[in-house]
XYZ file of C-alpha atoms in Angstrom:
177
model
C 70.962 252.452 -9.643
C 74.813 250.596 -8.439
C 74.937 249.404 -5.566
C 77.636 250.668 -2.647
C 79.605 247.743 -1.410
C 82.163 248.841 0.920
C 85.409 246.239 1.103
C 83.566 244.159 3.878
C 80.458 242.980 1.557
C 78.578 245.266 3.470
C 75.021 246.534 0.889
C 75.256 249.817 2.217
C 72.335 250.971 0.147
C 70.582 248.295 1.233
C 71.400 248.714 4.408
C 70.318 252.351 4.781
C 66.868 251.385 3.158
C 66.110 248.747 6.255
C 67.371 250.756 8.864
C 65.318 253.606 7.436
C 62.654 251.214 7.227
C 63.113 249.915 10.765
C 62.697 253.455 11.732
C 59.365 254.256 9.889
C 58.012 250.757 11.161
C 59.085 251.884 14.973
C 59.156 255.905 15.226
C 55.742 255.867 17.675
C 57.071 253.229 19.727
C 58.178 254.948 23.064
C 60.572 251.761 23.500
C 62.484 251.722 20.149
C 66.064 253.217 20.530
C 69.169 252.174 19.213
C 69.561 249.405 21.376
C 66.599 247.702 20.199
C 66.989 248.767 16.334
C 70.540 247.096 15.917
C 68.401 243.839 17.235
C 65.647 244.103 14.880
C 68.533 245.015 11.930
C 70.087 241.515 13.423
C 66.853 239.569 13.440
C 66.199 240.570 10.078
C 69.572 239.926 8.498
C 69.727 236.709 9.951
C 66.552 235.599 9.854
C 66.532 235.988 6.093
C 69.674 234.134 5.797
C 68.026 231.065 7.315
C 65.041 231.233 5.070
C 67.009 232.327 2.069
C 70.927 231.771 2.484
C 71.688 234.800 1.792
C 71.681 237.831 4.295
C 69.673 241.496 3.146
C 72.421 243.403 3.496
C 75.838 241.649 4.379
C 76.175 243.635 7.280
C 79.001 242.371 9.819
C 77.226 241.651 12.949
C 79.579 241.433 16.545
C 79.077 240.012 19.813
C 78.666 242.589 22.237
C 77.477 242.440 25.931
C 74.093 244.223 25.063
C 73.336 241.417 22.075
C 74.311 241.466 18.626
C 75.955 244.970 17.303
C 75.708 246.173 13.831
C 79.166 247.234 12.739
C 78.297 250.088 10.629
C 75.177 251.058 12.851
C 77.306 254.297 13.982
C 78.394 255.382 10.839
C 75.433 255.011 9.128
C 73.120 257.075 11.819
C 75.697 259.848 11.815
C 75.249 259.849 7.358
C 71.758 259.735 7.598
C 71.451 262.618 10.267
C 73.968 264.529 8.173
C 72.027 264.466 5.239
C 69.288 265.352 6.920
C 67.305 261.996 6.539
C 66.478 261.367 10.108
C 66.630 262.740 13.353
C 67.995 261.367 16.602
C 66.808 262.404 19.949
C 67.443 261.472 23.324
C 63.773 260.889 25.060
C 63.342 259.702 28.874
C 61.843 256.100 28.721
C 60.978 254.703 32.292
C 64.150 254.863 34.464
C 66.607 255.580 31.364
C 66.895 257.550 28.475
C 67.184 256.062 24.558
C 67.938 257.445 21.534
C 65.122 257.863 19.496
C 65.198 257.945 15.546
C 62.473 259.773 13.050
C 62.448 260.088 9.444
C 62.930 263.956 7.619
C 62.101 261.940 4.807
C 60.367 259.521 3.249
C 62.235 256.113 3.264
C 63.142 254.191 -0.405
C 61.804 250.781 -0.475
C 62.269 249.756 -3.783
C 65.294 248.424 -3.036
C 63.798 246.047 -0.774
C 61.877 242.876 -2.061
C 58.345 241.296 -0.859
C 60.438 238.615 0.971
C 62.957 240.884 2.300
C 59.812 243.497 3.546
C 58.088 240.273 4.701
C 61.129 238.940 7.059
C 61.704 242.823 8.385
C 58.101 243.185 9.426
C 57.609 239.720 10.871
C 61.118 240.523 13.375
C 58.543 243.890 14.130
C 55.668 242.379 14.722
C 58.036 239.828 17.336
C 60.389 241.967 18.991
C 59.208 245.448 18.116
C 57.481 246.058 21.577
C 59.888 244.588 23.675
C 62.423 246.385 25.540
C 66.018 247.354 24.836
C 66.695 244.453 27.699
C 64.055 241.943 26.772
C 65.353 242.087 23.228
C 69.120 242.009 24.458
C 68.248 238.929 26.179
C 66.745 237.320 23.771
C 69.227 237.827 21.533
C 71.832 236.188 24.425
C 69.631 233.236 23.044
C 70.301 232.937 19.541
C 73.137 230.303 18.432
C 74.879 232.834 16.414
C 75.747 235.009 18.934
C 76.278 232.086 21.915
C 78.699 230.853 19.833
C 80.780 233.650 18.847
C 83.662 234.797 21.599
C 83.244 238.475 22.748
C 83.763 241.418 20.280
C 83.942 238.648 17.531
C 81.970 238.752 14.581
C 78.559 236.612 14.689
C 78.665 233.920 11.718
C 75.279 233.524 9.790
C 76.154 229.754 9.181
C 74.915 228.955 12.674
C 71.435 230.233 12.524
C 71.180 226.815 11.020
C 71.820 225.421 14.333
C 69.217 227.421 16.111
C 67.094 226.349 18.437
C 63.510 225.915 17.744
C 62.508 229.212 19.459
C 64.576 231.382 17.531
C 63.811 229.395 14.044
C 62.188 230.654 11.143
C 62.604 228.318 8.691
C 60.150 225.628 8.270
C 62.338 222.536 7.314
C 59.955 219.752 8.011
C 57.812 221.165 4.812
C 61.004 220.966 3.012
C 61.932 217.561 3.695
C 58.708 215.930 2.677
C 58.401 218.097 -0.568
């Protein structure tokens, strides 16, 4: 099976397959929306890229004011509801409403690897019950996106200027290797 890479880099295949995978992880979670999902999509990209140099899916990540903003989130929700992949609806969730994703169908994870799976589910297991807010803040914390000017894209270089908090990467095992 080719790969689709669009002009930008962007693994749109790829892309589709953790977003859908995102969704399977989080569809019972009252408090996953969109909001939260274009986090975890961050979280995984970049935390990959820090362990591995290389991001999952080469998605183009901006600084927005609710956190990091996947540029072909939009599109790509709009495909997968098309083709009748997923569902959106809008659900009441404490004193707002989200959008709320669930799968038609099953999700394709062979196009994921064990380390790839491995850095999606650990960004779960961290941020996956927080709230849109919670996560939006914590994002504010991340060196990628402080860095970055508004609306400008976030540069996966500087997740290897994070601080400890946000770091995944265990580089004191790699120095005395």
């Amino acid at each position: 099976m080719a790969f689709e890479i669009v002009s930008d880099g962007l693994n749109k295949e790829k892309f589709k397959a953790v977003l859908l995978y995102i969704i399977s992880r989080c569809e019972n979670k009252p408090n996953v929306g969109k909001t939260l999902i274009c986090k975890l999509l961050y979280f995984s990209d970049f935390n990959y890229y820090e362990i591995h140099e290389k991001s999952i899916t080469d998605e183009t990540y901006l600084k927005y004011e609710r956190g990091p903003y996947p540029t072909h989130i939009d599109d790509t929700i709009d495909e997968l509801i098309n083709d009748d992949v997923i569902e959106m609806r809008k659900e009441p969730y404490f004193n707002t409403t989200i959008h709320k994703h669930y799968l038609k169908k099953s999700p394709d994870l062979s196009l994921l690897n064990t380390g790839e799976l491995r850095v999606i589910n650990d960004v779960i297991d961290k941020l996956g019950d927080y709230s849109a807010k919670e996560a939006s803040n914590y994002s504010h914390g991340d060196m990628p996106w402080m860095i970055a000017e508004d609306n400008d894209e976030l540069d996966y270089e500087y997740v290897f200027y994070r601080d400890p908090e946000y770091s995944v990467r265990d580089y004191d095992r790699e120095i005395h290797n």
